[in-house]
Coordinates of C-alpha atoms in Angstrom, one line a residue:
Chain V
M1 CA 51.6 -3.2 4.1
W2 CA 48.9 -5.1 2.3
W3 CA 49.0 -6.9 -1.0
S4 CA 46.3 -7.8 -3.4
L5 CA 45.9 -11.6 -3.9
K6 CA 47.2 -11.5 -7.3
E7 CA 50.4 -9.9 -6.1
L8 CA 50.8 -12.6 -3.5
I9 CA 50.5 -15.5 -5.9
A10 CA 53.0 -14.2 -8.4
P11 CA 56.3 -15.3 -7.0
E12 CA 58.5 -14.4 -10.1
P13 CA 58.7 -11.5 -12.4
V14 CA 56.3 -12.0 -15.2
Q15 CA 57.0 -11.3 -18.8
K16 CA 55.3 -8.4 -20.3
Q17 CA 52.3 -10.3 -21.3
P18 CA 48.7 -9.3 -20.7
V19 CA 47.1 -11.5 -18.1
V20 CA 43.4 -11.9 -17.9
A21 CA 42.1 -10.4 -14.7
W22 CA 40.8 -12.9 -12.2
G23 CA 37.4 -11.9 -11.0
R24 CA 37.3 -8.7 -13.0
A25 CA 33.9 -8.0 -14.5
G26 CA 34.1 -7.5 -18.2
S27 CA 37.4 -9.2 -18.5
G28 CA 36.2 -12.7 -18.9
G29 CA 35.7 -13.1 -15.2
E30 CA 32.1 -12.2 -14.8
E31 CA 32.0 -13.7 -11.4
G32 CA 34.3 -10.9 -10.2
A33 CA 31.3 -8.6 -9.8
K34 CA 30.0 -10.9 -7.1
L35 CA 33.1 -10.6 -5.0
T36 CA 32.6 -8.4 -2.1
D37 CA 36.1 -7.0 -1.7
L38 CA 36.7 -5.8 -5.2
S39 CA 39.0 -2.9 -5.6
S40 CA 38.1 -0.2 -8.0
E41 CA 39.8 -2.2 -10.7
G42 CA 38.0 -5.4 -9.8
W43 CA 40.7 -7.1 -8.0
P44 CA 39.8 -8.9 -4.7
V45 CA 41.8 -7.3 -2.0
A46 CA 42.5 -8.2 1.6
S47 CA 42.7 -4.6 2.7
T48 CA 44.0 -1.2 1.6
Q49 CA 46.6 -1.6 -1.1
K50 CA 48.4 0.1 -3.9
D51 CA 46.0 0.6 -6.7
P52 CA 46.8 -1.9 -9.4
T53 CA 46.1 0.8 -11.9
D54 CA 49.4 2.4 -10.8
F55 CA 51.2 -0.6 -12.3
D56 CA 48.9 -0.6 -15.4
E57 CA 49.6 3.0 -16.0
K58 CA 53.3 2.5 -15.5
L59 CA 53.4 -0.3 -18.0
G60 CA 50.9 1.2 -20.3
T61 CA 48.4 -1.7 -20.2
S62 CA 44.7 -1.3 -20.0
P63 CA 43.1 -1.0 -16.6
G64 CA 42.3 -4.2 -14.9
V65 CA 44.9 -6.2 -16.8
W66 CA 47.8 -7.0 -14.7
T67 CA 51.2 -7.7 -16.0
G68 CA 53.1 -8.4 -12.9
G69 CA 55.7 -5.7 -13.1
E70 CA 58.7 -6.2 -10.8
M71 CA 59.5 -9.3 -8.6
A72 CA 57.1 -9.9 -5.6
N73 CA 58.3 -10.4 -2.0
P74 CA 59.5 -14.1 -1.8
V75 CA 58.4 -15.0 1.7
P76 CA 54.7 -14.5 1.5
S77 CA 54.8 -15.9 -2.0
A78 CA 56.4 -19.2 -0.8
C79 CA 53.8 -19.4 2.0
C80 CA 51.0 -19.1 -0.5
V81 CA 52.6 -21.7 -2.8
V82 CA 52.7 -24.1 0.1
L83 CA 49.1 -23.2 1.0
A84 CA 47.9 -23.7 -2.6
A85 CA 49.7 -27.0 -2.8
V86 CA 48.1 -28.2 0.4
V87 CA 44.7 -27.2 -0.9
V88 CA 45.2 -29.0 -4.2
V89 CA 46.4 -32.2 -2.5
Y90 CA 43.5 -32.2 -0.1
A91 CA 41.1 -31.6 -2.9
Q92 CA 42.6 -34.4 -4.9
R93 CA 42.5 -36.8 -2.0
H94 CA 39.1 -35.8 -0.9
S95 CA 37.6 -36.2 -4.4
Q96 CA 39.3 -39.5 -4.8
Q97 CA 38.1 -40.7 -1.5
D98 CA 34.6 -39.9 -2.3
S99 CA 34.7 -41.4 -5.8
H100 CA 36.2 -44.8 -5.1
I101 CA 35.0 -47.2 -2.5
Q102 CA 35.7 -50.9 -2.9
Y103 CA 33.6 -53.5 -1.2
E104 CA 34.9 -57.0 -0.5
R105 CA 33.6 -60.0 1.3
V106 CA 35.2 -61.2 4.6
G107 CA 37.6 -63.9 3.7
A108 CA 38.2 -62.8 0.1
D109 CA 41.6 -62.3 -1.5
V110 CA 41.9 -58.7 -2.8
T111 CA 44.3 -57.4 -5.4
M112 CA 44.7 -53.7 -5.9
K113 CA 46.4 -52.2 -8.9
C114 CA 48.3 -48.9 -8.6
G115 CA 46.2 -47.1 -11.2
S116 CA 47.8 -47.2 -14.6
M117 CA 51.3 -48.0 -13.2
D118 CA 53.1 -50.9 -14.8
W119 CA 53.5 -54.1 -12.8
D120 CA 57.2 -53.5 -12.4
A121 CA 56.9 -49.9 -11.4
A122 CA 58.4 -48.9 -8.0
V123 CA 55.5 -47.9 -5.7
T124 CA 54.7 -47.5 -2.1
W125 CA 51.3 -48.6 -0.7
T126 CA 49.9 -47.2 2.5
A127 CA 46.9 -48.2 4.6
N128 CA 45.4 -45.4 6.5
G129 CA 48.6 -43.5 6.1
T130 CA 50.9 -46.3 7.3
D131 CA 53.3 -47.9 4.9
I132 CA 52.5 -51.4 3.9
D133 CA 55.3 -54.0 4.0
D134 CA 56.7 -55.2 0.7
S135 CA 55.7 -58.7 1.6
H136 CA 52.1 -57.8 0.6
L137 CA 53.2 -56.7 -2.9
N138 CA 53.4 -58.5 -6.1
G139 CA 55.2 -56.1 -8.3
S140 CA 53.2 -52.9 -7.9
Y141 CA 50.1 -54.8 -7.0
L142 CA 48.9 -55.0 -3.4
I143 CA 47.7 -58.4 -2.4
L144 CA 45.5 -58.8 0.7
K145 CA 44.6 -62.4 1.4
N146 CA 41.7 -63.6 3.4
V147 CA 40.6 -60.0 4.4
D148 CA 38.9 -59.4 7.7
L149 CA 36.9 -56.5 9.1
T150 CA 40.0 -54.8 10.6
Q151 CA 41.5 -54.3 7.1
S152 CA 38.8 -51.8 6.1
G153 CA 40.3 -48.4 5.4
Q154 CA 42.0 -46.1 3.0
Y155 CA 44.6 -47.6 0.7
S156 CA 46.9 -45.3 -1.3
C157 CA 49.6 -46.0 -3.8
Y158 CA 52.4 -43.6 -4.5
E159 CA 54.9 -43.6 -7.3
G160 CA 58.4 -44.5 -6.2
S161 CA 60.6 -41.6 -5.2
S162 CA 58.3 -38.8 -6.4
W163 CA 55.6 -39.7 -4.0
H164 CA 52.9 -38.8 -6.5
L165 CA 49.6 -40.3 -5.5
K166 CA 48.7 -42.7 -8.3
Y167 CA 45.7 -44.5 -6.9
Q168 CA 43.5 -44.4 -3.8
T169 CA 40.6 -46.4 -2.7
Y170 CA 38.5 -47.0 0.4
L171 CA 38.3 -50.7 1.1
R172 CA 35.2 -51.8 3.1
V173 CA 35.1 -55.4 4.1
G174 CA 31.7 -56.8 4.9
T175 CA 29.2 -59.6 4.1
P176 CA 26.2 -60.0 1.9
P177 CA 22.9 -59.7 3.8
K178 CA 21.3 -62.7 5.4
E179 CA 17.6 -63.2 5.2
P180 CA 16.0 -60.2 6.9
V181 CA 13.5 -60.5 9.8
L182 CA 10.2 -58.9 8.9
M183 CA 7.2 -58.2 11.2
C184 CA 3.9 -56.6 10.4
R185 CA 1.3 -55.5 12.9
S186 CA -1.7 -53.3 13.2
N187 CA -1.8 -51.4 16.5
N188 CA -4.1 -48.7 15.2
Y189 CA -6.9 -50.7 13.5
P190 CA -8.8 -49.8 11.3
K191 CA -6.4 -47.1 10.1
G192 CA -3.7 -49.3 8.8
F193 CA -0.7 -51.4 9.8
Y194 CA 3.1 -51.1 9.9
C195 CA 5.9 -53.4 9.0
S196 CA 9.4 -53.3 10.6
W197 CA 12.5 -55.2 9.8
H198 CA 16.0 -55.9 10.8
L199 CA 19.0 -58.0 9.8
P200 CA 19.8 -60.9 12.0
S201 CA 23.5 -60.0 11.8
P202 CA 25.4 -56.9 10.7
T203 CA 26.9 -56.7 7.2
Y204 CA 29.4 -53.9 8.2
I205 CA 28.6 -52.1 4.9
P206 CA 25.7 -49.9 3.8
N207 CA 22.4 -51.7 3.1
S208 CA 19.3 -50.5 1.3
F209 CA 15.9 -51.9 1.9
N210 CA 13.0 -52.1 -0.5
I211 CA 9.5 -53.2 0.6
S212 CA 6.5 -54.0 -1.5
V213 CA 2.9 -54.6 -0.3
I214 CA 0.4 -56.4 -2.6
H215 CA -3.2 -56.8 -1.8
G216 CA -4.8 -59.0 -4.5
T217 CA -3.8 -57.2 -7.7
R218 CA -3.2 -53.9 -6.1
E219 CA 0.2 -52.6 -5.0
M220 CA 0.0 -50.4 -1.9
V221 CA 2.3 -47.7 -0.8
C222 CA 4.3 -48.3 2.3
E223 CA 5.3 -44.9 3.7
K224 CA 8.7 -45.0 5.4
D225 CA 8.9 -43.6 8.9
I226 CA 11.5 -41.0 9.6
F227 CA 12.2 -42.7 12.9
P228 CA 12.8 -45.5 13.2
K229 CA 14.3 -45.9 9.8
N230 CA 13.5 -49.6 9.5
R231 CA 9.7 -49.2 9.5
C232 CA 7.0 -48.1 7.2
H233 CA 3.3 -47.9 7.4
I234 CA 0.4 -48.7 5.1
R235 CA -3.1 -47.3 5.2
Y236 CA -6.0 -49.7 4.7
L237 CA -7.9 -48.9 1.6
Q238 CA -10.5 -51.6 2.3
L239 CA -11.8 -53.2 5.5
F240 CA -13.2 -56.8 6.0
S241 CA -11.4 -58.2 3.0
T242 CA -10.8 -61.9 2.7
V243 CA -7.9 -61.3 0.3
K244 CA -4.6 -61.7 2.0
Y245 CA -1.8 -59.1 2.0
K246 CA 1.7 -60.1 0.8
V247 CA 4.6 -58.0 2.0
T248 CA 8.1 -58.6 0.5
L249 CA 11.2 -57.1 1.9
T250 CA 14.4 -57.0 -0.2
V251 CA 17.7 -56.0 1.3
T252 CA 20.6 -55.2 -1.0
N253 CA 24.2 -54.2 -0.5
A254 CA 27.3 -54.1 -2.7
L255 CA 28.0 -57.8 -2.0
G256 CA 24.6 -59.3 -2.5
K257 CA 20.9 -59.3 -1.8
N258 CA 18.3 -61.3 0.2
S259 CA 14.6 -61.1 0.7
T260 CA 11.7 -62.4 2.8
S261 CA 7.9 -62.4 2.5
L262 CA 5.0 -62.4 4.8
T263 CA 1.4 -63.3 3.8
F264 CA -1.4 -62.5 6.2
D265 CA -5.1 -61.5 6.4
E266 CA -6.4 -58.3 7.8
F267 CA -7.5 -59.6 11.1
A268 CA -4.5 -61.7 12.0
I269 CA -2.0 -58.9 12.6
V270 CA -4.3 -56.8 14.8
K271 CA -2.5 -56.4 18.1
P272 CA -3.1 -53.3 20.2
D273 CA -0.4 -51.6 22.3
P274 CA -0.7 -52.4 26.1
P275 CA -3.1 -50.4 28.2
E276 CA -1.7 -47.2 29.6
S277 CA -1.7 -45.4 33.0
V278 CA -2.4 -48.5 35.0
V279 CA -3.1 -47.5 38.6
A280 CA -3.9 -49.8 41.6
K281 CA -5.1 -48.5 45.0
P282 CA -6.2 -50.0 48.2
V283 CA -9.8 -49.7 49.2
P284 CA -10.2 -48.0 52.6
N285 CA -11.5 -50.4 55.3
N286 CA -11.3 -53.3 52.9
P287 CA -8.3 -55.5 53.7
R288 CA -8.9 -57.8 50.7
R289 CA -9.6 -55.4 47.9
L290 CA -7.6 -53.5 45.4
E291 CA -9.0 -51.1 42.8
V292 CA -7.3 -51.2 39.5
A293 CA -7.9 -48.7 36.7
W294 CA -6.2 -48.1 33.3
Q295 CA -6.7 -46.4 30.0
N296 CA -7.0 -47.5 26.4
P297 CA -3.7 -47.4 24.5
S298 CA -3.4 -43.9 22.9
S299 CA -2.5 -45.5 19.6
W300 CA -5.9 -47.2 19.3
P301 CA -7.8 -44.6 17.2
D302 CA -11.5 -45.4 17.8
P303 CA -12.2 -47.4 20.9
E304 CA -15.9 -46.6 20.7
S305 CA -16.4 -48.2 17.3
F306 CA -13.7 -50.8 17.9
P307 CA -13.8 -51.5 21.6
L308 CA -11.1 -53.3 23.4
K309 CA -11.5 -56.0 26.0
F310 CA -8.9 -56.5 28.7
F311 CA -7.1 -59.2 30.6
L312 CA -5.9 -58.5 34.1
R313 CA -3.5 -60.6 36.0
Y314 CA -2.3 -60.2 39.6
R315 CA -0.4 -62.1 42.3
P316 CA 1.2 -61.4 45.6
L317 CA 4.9 -60.9 45.3
I318 CA 5.5 -63.8 47.6
L319 CA 3.7 -66.2 45.2
D320 CA 4.5 -67.2 41.6
Q321 CA 0.9 -68.1 40.6
W322 CA -1.1 -65.5 38.7
Q323 CA -4.8 -64.9 39.0
H324 CA -6.5 -63.9 35.8
V325 CA -9.7 -61.9 35.0
E326 CA -11.1 -61.2 31.6
L327 CA -13.1 -58.0 31.3
S328 CA -15.3 -57.4 28.3
D329 CA -15.9 -53.7 28.9
G330 CA -14.8 -50.9 31.1
T331 CA -11.3 -49.8 32.1
S332 CA -11.4 -50.6 35.8
H333 CA -11.8 -53.6 38.1
T334 CA -11.8 -54.3 41.8
I335 CA -9.9 -57.3 43.0
T336 CA -11.8 -58.8 45.9
D337 CA -9.7 -61.8 46.9
A338 CA -6.4 -60.2 47.7
Y339 CA -4.4 -61.6 50.7
A340 CA -4.5 -59.1 53.5
G341 CA -1.4 -57.1 54.0
K342 CA 0.4 -58.6 51.1
E343 CA 2.0 -56.5 48.3
Y344 CA 0.6 -57.3 44.9
I345 CA 1.9 -57.0 41.4
I346 CA -0.7 -56.2 38.7
Q347 CA -0.7 -56.0 34.9
V348 CA -3.2 -55.5 32.2
A349 CA -3.4 -56.6 28.5
A350 CA -5.8 -55.5 25.7
K351 CA -7.3 -57.1 22.6
D352 CA -9.8 -56.0 20.1
N353 CA -13.2 -57.4 21.1
D354 CA -13.6 -59.4 17.9
I355 CA -10.3 -59.9 16.1
G356 CA -6.6 -60.2 16.4
T357 CA -4.3 -61.1 19.4
W358 CA -3.7 -59.9 22.9
S359 CA -1.3 -57.0 23.5
D360 CA 1.9 -57.3 25.5
W361 CA 1.4 -56.9 29.2
S362 CA 1.3 -53.4 30.5
V363 CA 3.9 -51.9 32.8
A364 CA 3.5 -53.6 36.2
V365 CA 2.1 -51.7 39.2
H366 CA 2.4 -52.6 42.8
A367 CA -0.2 -52.1 45.6
T368 CA -1.0 -53.4 49.0
P369 CA -4.5 -53.8 50.3
W370 CA -5.7 -51.5 53.2
T371 CA -4.6 -52.7 56.6
E372 CA -5.9 -51.7 60.0
E373 CA -3.5 -49.6 62.1
P374 CA -1.7 -51.9 64.7
K375 CA -3.1 -51.4 68.3
H376 CA -0.6 -50.8 71.2
L377 CA 0.3 -53.9 73.2
T378 CA -1.2 -53.3 76.8
T379 CA -1.8 -56.5 78.7
E380 CA 1.6 -58.0 78.9
A381 CA 3.5 -54.8 79.1
Q382 CA 1.6 -53.5 82.1
I383 CA 2.2 -56.6 84.2
T384 CA 4.8 -55.8 86.9
E385 CA 7.8 -57.9 86.5
T386 CA 8.4 -60.0 89.6
T387 CA 11.5 -61.8 90.5
S388 CA 11.9 -64.7 92.8
T389 CA 14.4 -64.4 95.7
S390 CA 13.9 -67.9 96.9
T391 CA 16.3 -70.6 95.7
S392 CA 14.1 -73.5 96.7
S393 CA 12.2 -73.5 93.5
F394 CA 12.4 -72.1 90.1
V395 CA 9.6 -69.9 88.9
P396 CA 10.0 -68.6 85.4
P397 CA 9.6 -64.8 85.2
P398 CA 6.2 -63.6 84.2
T399 CA 7.4 -62.1 81.0
T400 CA 8.4 -65.5 79.7
K401 CA 5.9 -66.8 77.3
I402 CA 5.0 -70.4 78.0
C403 CA 4.9 -72.4 74.8
D404 CA 1.4 -73.2 73.9
K405 CA 0.6 -75.1 70.7
G406 CA -2.5 -73.1 70.3
A407 CA -0.8 -69.8 70.6
V408 CA 2.0 -70.2 68.0
V409 CA 1.9 -70.8 64.3
G410 CA 4.3 -73.1 62.7
S411 CA 6.3 -76.0 64.0
G412 CA 9.5 -74.0 64.0
A413 CA 8.1 -71.5 66.5
V414 CA 7.0 -74.3 68.8
A415 CA 10.5 -75.8 68.8
V416 CA 12.1 -72.4 69.7
C417 CA 9.7 -72.0 72.6
W418 CA 10.4 -75.3 74.1
T419 CA 14.1 -74.9 73.8
A420 CA 14.0 -71.6 75.6
G421 CA 11.9 -73.2 78.3
L422 CA 14.4 -76.0 78.8
V423 CA 17.3 -73.5 79.0
L424 CA 15.5 -71.5 81.7
A425 CA 14.7 -74.7 83.6
A426 CA 18.4 -75.7 83.6
Y427 CA 19.4 -72.3 84.8
G428 CA 16.9 -72.6 87.6
V429 CA 18.2 -76.0 88.6
L430 CA 21.8 -74.7 88.9
F431 CA 20.6 -72.2 91.5
I432 CA 18.6 -74.5 93.7
Chain J
M1 CA -32.5 -30.2 29.9
A2 CA -33.5 -33.4 31.6
A3 CA -35.7 -34.4 28.7
A4 CA -33.0 -33.7 26.2
D5 CA -30.6 -36.0 28.0
T6 CA -33.2 -38.9 28.2
P7 CA -32.9 -41.1 25.2
S8 CA -36.0 -41.5 23.2
A9 CA -37.9 -44.7 23.0
S10 CA -36.8 -45.1 19.4
T11 CA -33.1 -44.7 20.4
L12 CA -33.5 -47.2 23.3
R13 CA -35.1 -49.6 20.9
R14 CA -32.4 -49.1 18.4
R15 CA -29.7 -49.7 21.0
D16 CA -31.5 -52.8 22.2
L17 CA -31.8 -54.2 18.7
C18 CA -28.2 -53.4 17.9
S19 CA -27.0 -55.1 21.1
R20 CA -29.0 -58.2 20.3
G21 CA -27.8 -58.1 16.8
I22 CA -24.2 -57.9 17.9
R23 CA -24.7 -60.9 20.1
L24 CA -26.3 -62.8 17.2
A25 CA -23.5 -61.9 14.9
R26 CA -20.9 -62.9 17.4
K27 CA -22.5 -66.3 17.9
M28 CA -22.9 -66.7 14.1
R29 CA -19.2 -65.9 13.6
S30 CA -18.2 -68.5 16.2
D31 CA -20.4 -71.2 14.6
V32 CA -19.2 -70.3 11.1
A33 CA -15.6 -70.7 12.3
D34 CA -16.5 -74.2 13.6
L35 CA -18.3 -75.0 10.3
L36 CA -15.3 -73.9 8.3
D37 CA -13.2 -76.4 10.2
I38 CA -15.7 -79.2 9.6
Y39 CA -16.2 -78.2 5.9
V40 CA -12.5 -78.1 5.1
E41 CA -12.0 -81.5 6.7
R42 CA -15.0 -83.2 5.2
Q43 CA -14.4 -81.9 1.8
G44 CA -10.7 -82.8 1.8
L45 CA -9.6 -79.2 1.2
D46 CA -6.4 -77.3 2.3
A47 CA -7.5 -74.7 4.8
S48 CA -4.9 -72.2 3.4
V49 CA -6.1 -72.5 -0.2
S50 CA -6.9 -69.2 -1.9
V51 CA -10.3 -68.9 -3.4
A52 CA -11.0 -66.3 -6.1
A53 CA -14.0 -64.1 -5.7
V54 CA -17.1 -66.0 -6.9
E55 CA -20.0 -64.4 -8.6
G56 CA -23.1 -64.1 -6.5
V57 CA -21.2 -64.3 -3.2
P58 CA -21.4 -60.9 -1.5
A59 CA -18.0 -59.6 -0.6
A60 CA -17.6 -58.1 2.8
A61 CA -14.7 -55.9 1.7
V62 CA -15.6 -52.2 1.6
E63 CA -13.9 -48.9 1.1
H64 CA -14.6 -45.8 3.1
W65 CA -16.5 -48.0 5.7
S66 CA -16.4 -45.3 8.3
E67 CA -18.2 -42.8 6.0
Q68 CA -21.3 -45.0 5.4
T69 CA -24.6 -43.9 6.7
G70 CA -26.5 -46.1 9.1
T71 CA -29.2 -46.8 6.5
Q72 CA -26.6 -47.8 4.0
R73 CA -25.0 -50.2 6.5
L74 CA -28.3 -51.9 7.1
L75 CA -29.2 -52.2 3.5
D76 CA -25.7 -53.7 2.6
N77 CA -26.0 -56.1 5.5
L78 CA -29.6 -57.2 4.6
A79 CA -28.7 -57.7 0.9
A80 CA -25.7 -59.8 2.0
Y81 CA -27.5 -62.0 4.5
R82 CA -30.4 -62.7 2.1
A83 CA -27.8 -63.8 -0.5
F84 CA -26.1 -66.0 2.1
R85 CA -29.4 -67.5 3.0
A86 CA -29.9 -68.7 -0.6
L87 CA -26.2 -69.8 -0.9
L88 CA -26.3 -71.8 2.2
A89 CA -29.5 -73.5 1.2
Q90 CA -27.9 -74.4 -2.0
M91 CA -24.8 -75.8 -0.3
L92 CA -27.0 -77.8 2.0
E93 CA -28.8 -79.3 -1.0
E94 CA -25.5 -80.1 -2.7
Q95 CA -24.1 -81.7 0.4
R96 CA -27.2 -83.9 0.7
E97 CA -26.9 -84.9 -2.9
Q98 CA -23.2 -85.7 -2.7
L99 CA -23.0 -87.3 0.7
G100 CA -26.6 -88.1 1.7
D101 CA -26.9 -89.0 5.3
A102 CA -23.2 -90.1 5.4
D103 CA -22.1 -86.9 6.8
A104 CA -24.8 -85.8 9.3
A105 CA -22.4 -83.5 11.2
L106 CA -21.7 -81.3 8.2
G107 CA -25.3 -81.2 7.3
R108 CA -26.3 -80.2 10.9
A109 CA -23.7 -77.5 11.1
L110 CA -24.8 -76.1 7.7
A111 CA -28.4 -76.1 8.8
A112 CA -27.6 -74.4 12.1
V113 CA -25.7 -71.6 10.4
L114 CA -28.5 -71.2 7.8
L115 CA -31.0 -70.7 10.6
Q116 CA -28.8 -68.1 12.2
V117 CA -28.4 -66.2 8.9
S118 CA -32.1 -66.2 8.4
A119 CA -32.7 -64.9 11.9
F120 CA -30.1 -62.2 11.5
A121 CA -31.7 -61.1 8.2
Y122 CA -35.0 -60.8 10.0
H123 CA -33.3 -58.8 12.7
L124 CA -31.9 -56.4 10.2
E125 CA -35.3 -55.9 8.7
E126 CA -36.6 -54.9 12.1
L127 CA -33.8 -52.4 12.4
L128 CA -34.5 -51.0 9.0
E129 CA -38.2 -50.5 9.9
L130 CA -37.1 -48.6 13.0
E131 CA -35.0 -46.4 10.8
S132 CA -38.3 -45.6 9.0
R133 CA -37.1 -47.5 6.0
R134 CA -39.1 -50.2 4.5
P135 CA -36.9 -53.2 3.8
P136 CA -36.5 -53.9 0.1
G137 CA -38.6 -56.7 -1.1
D138 CA -37.1 -60.2 -0.8
D139 CA -37.9 -62.0 -3.9
G140 CA -36.8 -65.2 -2.2
D141 CA -35.1 -66.4 -5.3
G142 CA -31.6 -65.4 -4.2
P143 CA -28.8 -64.9 -6.6
P144 CA -29.2 -66.3 -10.2
A145 CA -28.4 -70.0 -10.5
P146 CA -24.7 -70.4 -11.1
P147 CA -23.4 -72.3 -14.1
R148 CA -23.0 -76.0 -13.5
L149 CA -19.8 -76.5 -11.5
S150 CA -17.7 -79.5 -11.1
L151 CA -17.6 -81.2 -7.7
F152 CA -14.2 -79.6 -6.9
E153 CA -15.5 -76.2 -8.0
Q154 CA -18.5 -76.6 -5.8
K155 CA -16.3 -77.4 -2.8
L156 CA -14.2 -74.3 -3.5
R157 CA -17.2 -72.2 -3.9
G158 CA -18.6 -73.4 -0.6
L159 CA -15.3 -72.5 1.0
G160 CA -15.5 -69.0 -0.4
V161 CA -19.1 -68.6 0.8
L162 CA -18.2 -69.6 4.4
R163 CA -15.1 -67.4 4.4
E164 CA -17.1 -64.3 3.2
L165 CA -19.8 -65.1 5.7
A166 CA -17.2 -65.1 8.5
Q167 CA -16.0 -61.7 7.4
W168 CA -19.5 -60.4 7.1
A169 CA -20.2 -61.5 10.7
V170 CA -17.4 -59.3 11.9
R171 CA -18.4 -56.4 9.7
S172 CA -22.0 -56.7 11.0
M173 CA -20.8 -56.4 14.5
R174 CA -18.9 -53.2 13.6
D175 CA -21.8 -51.8 11.6
L176 CA -24.3 -52.4 14.4
R177 CA -21.9 -50.8 16.9
Q178 CA -21.7 -47.7 14.7
L179 CA -25.5 -47.7 14.4
A180 CA -25.9 -47.9 18.2
R181 CA -23.8 -44.8 18.7
P182 CA -25.6 -41.5 19.3
S183 CA -25.9 -39.6 16.0
P184 CA -27.6 -36.4 14.9
G185 CA -30.1 -38.2 12.6
P186 CA -31.1 -41.6 11.5
S187 CA -29.4 -41.5 8.1
S188 CA -26.2 -39.7 8.9
A189 CA -22.7 -41.2 9.2
P190 CA -21.8 -41.4 12.8
G191 CA -18.2 -40.9 13.9
T192 CA -16.0 -41.2 10.9
A193 CA -12.5 -42.5 11.7
E194 CA -9.6 -41.0 9.9
G195 CA -8.5 -42.9 6.8
Q196 CA -11.5 -45.3 6.9

């Protein structure tokens, strides 16, 4: 059996009084025509049901006006009362949560009043749903001393025994902003430049940023990037100007504001992105050469009109000292003094030919110069090993390498050779 | 096809003049930077002091730079360097009046830059002739005589002149580089960059 919504929400017999139809078109509820489940009389229905006009006809009232008639079934009525109550409470809480946020500084003492309740009213305070001990109360006021970040949350005040919600606020503990850090740079000269910023330490509450760019008497628009959010970019309206740019950033939150400024000229902030696609390869049959090639950074818009020069640095992994080469044109270079067989690390940086500063170093690449394939060892390996059967004298086996200063490199190797020789000699003496 | 790929004598001449011009401008910029340091020190000025635009000093700042034609670039440059030639001569005269032979270093530096500015202006005239444009007449009088300035105002004006000249040197390098690029015609705007 199905009931219309109106039947379900009428728990008691209603007096014989006309009731304005809910959602019925032409009966004060114009929006009823928009409902998709209207019955023929305009009542929203869950499914098939008794036609409300049956009741209307029975009671003699006009169609679409419901008078209630006899008592409704109590079980579904109670469910809907509870449901309605939950909806109301949720709406109340939700609207209050959205409407009242309280910001306080770390270390502050906070006093909360329970709405319009008198000081001596009996109330209960909760923090995030947990009852707050009476020791924090002064009458009906909640006192929080020396608040810290962990005390941020939803605070609610309920009247004594009725548990009516009387006040609710969302406490957010934070700090006013410190002086922001601002940086401006042109990596796409001559198109424009960008400025980015951040706070040196978090405030723990929402901040808003406002940036202004002045060039002489002209205020320029800094278009905010979608990502990252803390960046905006400015298009140059003029080039080659001696007039400096002044950029001012102001950060504001509920607890205070702070600002910083930068003043610079057009050329000083030009800094390209690092070169891209750096590749280093050995040169066949050249044990001391490495060929390095790279590309202009893709963010540099017009390398033909605004050519870049490059700085290349390289070193073998086993050494700390870099070699440097500055290249005024071209995007490749051949290293000709590499140590044979040693792995190298290579990086490249870029700079506008005439103005600005060097880019950061590119991603490092590794390469080892060409080496000849090692030949097979033949001479010593083919010598037949002879062993001495005579005990009258000690003859070291042919495979033993006699230490020769000219044949070894490094004093350590010489010491090992002589030690081995002495051991063998001692061994031989034992068997004489 | 081979003939079409071979640059004409005019194109080669233009590229050669542009390359030499770029080298001249680069050297000039370097010397102007050194002169600025000497000037600020000798005149007892703060290097970071702002100088308002002064009448008669050609400003290097330009809007829509990338949309300029080659001829326009040359004409703007020539007008600027002729003006600087007169301004530097005036500064040299003032410096000799104020300091006499007491500050030979500043005088020599000023004279050296003046020589380079004159040479560069002549170079630009050559380029204009190559573009089949007769350089506008140089009346040699330079900008109109400025009102009598105080000593401090003269010093600030001189600082403004040298700063603008340094900017112009950079702009000239860029202009000549644009001019050296292959273009459909001598008076068209080669390779406009977006936004400028």
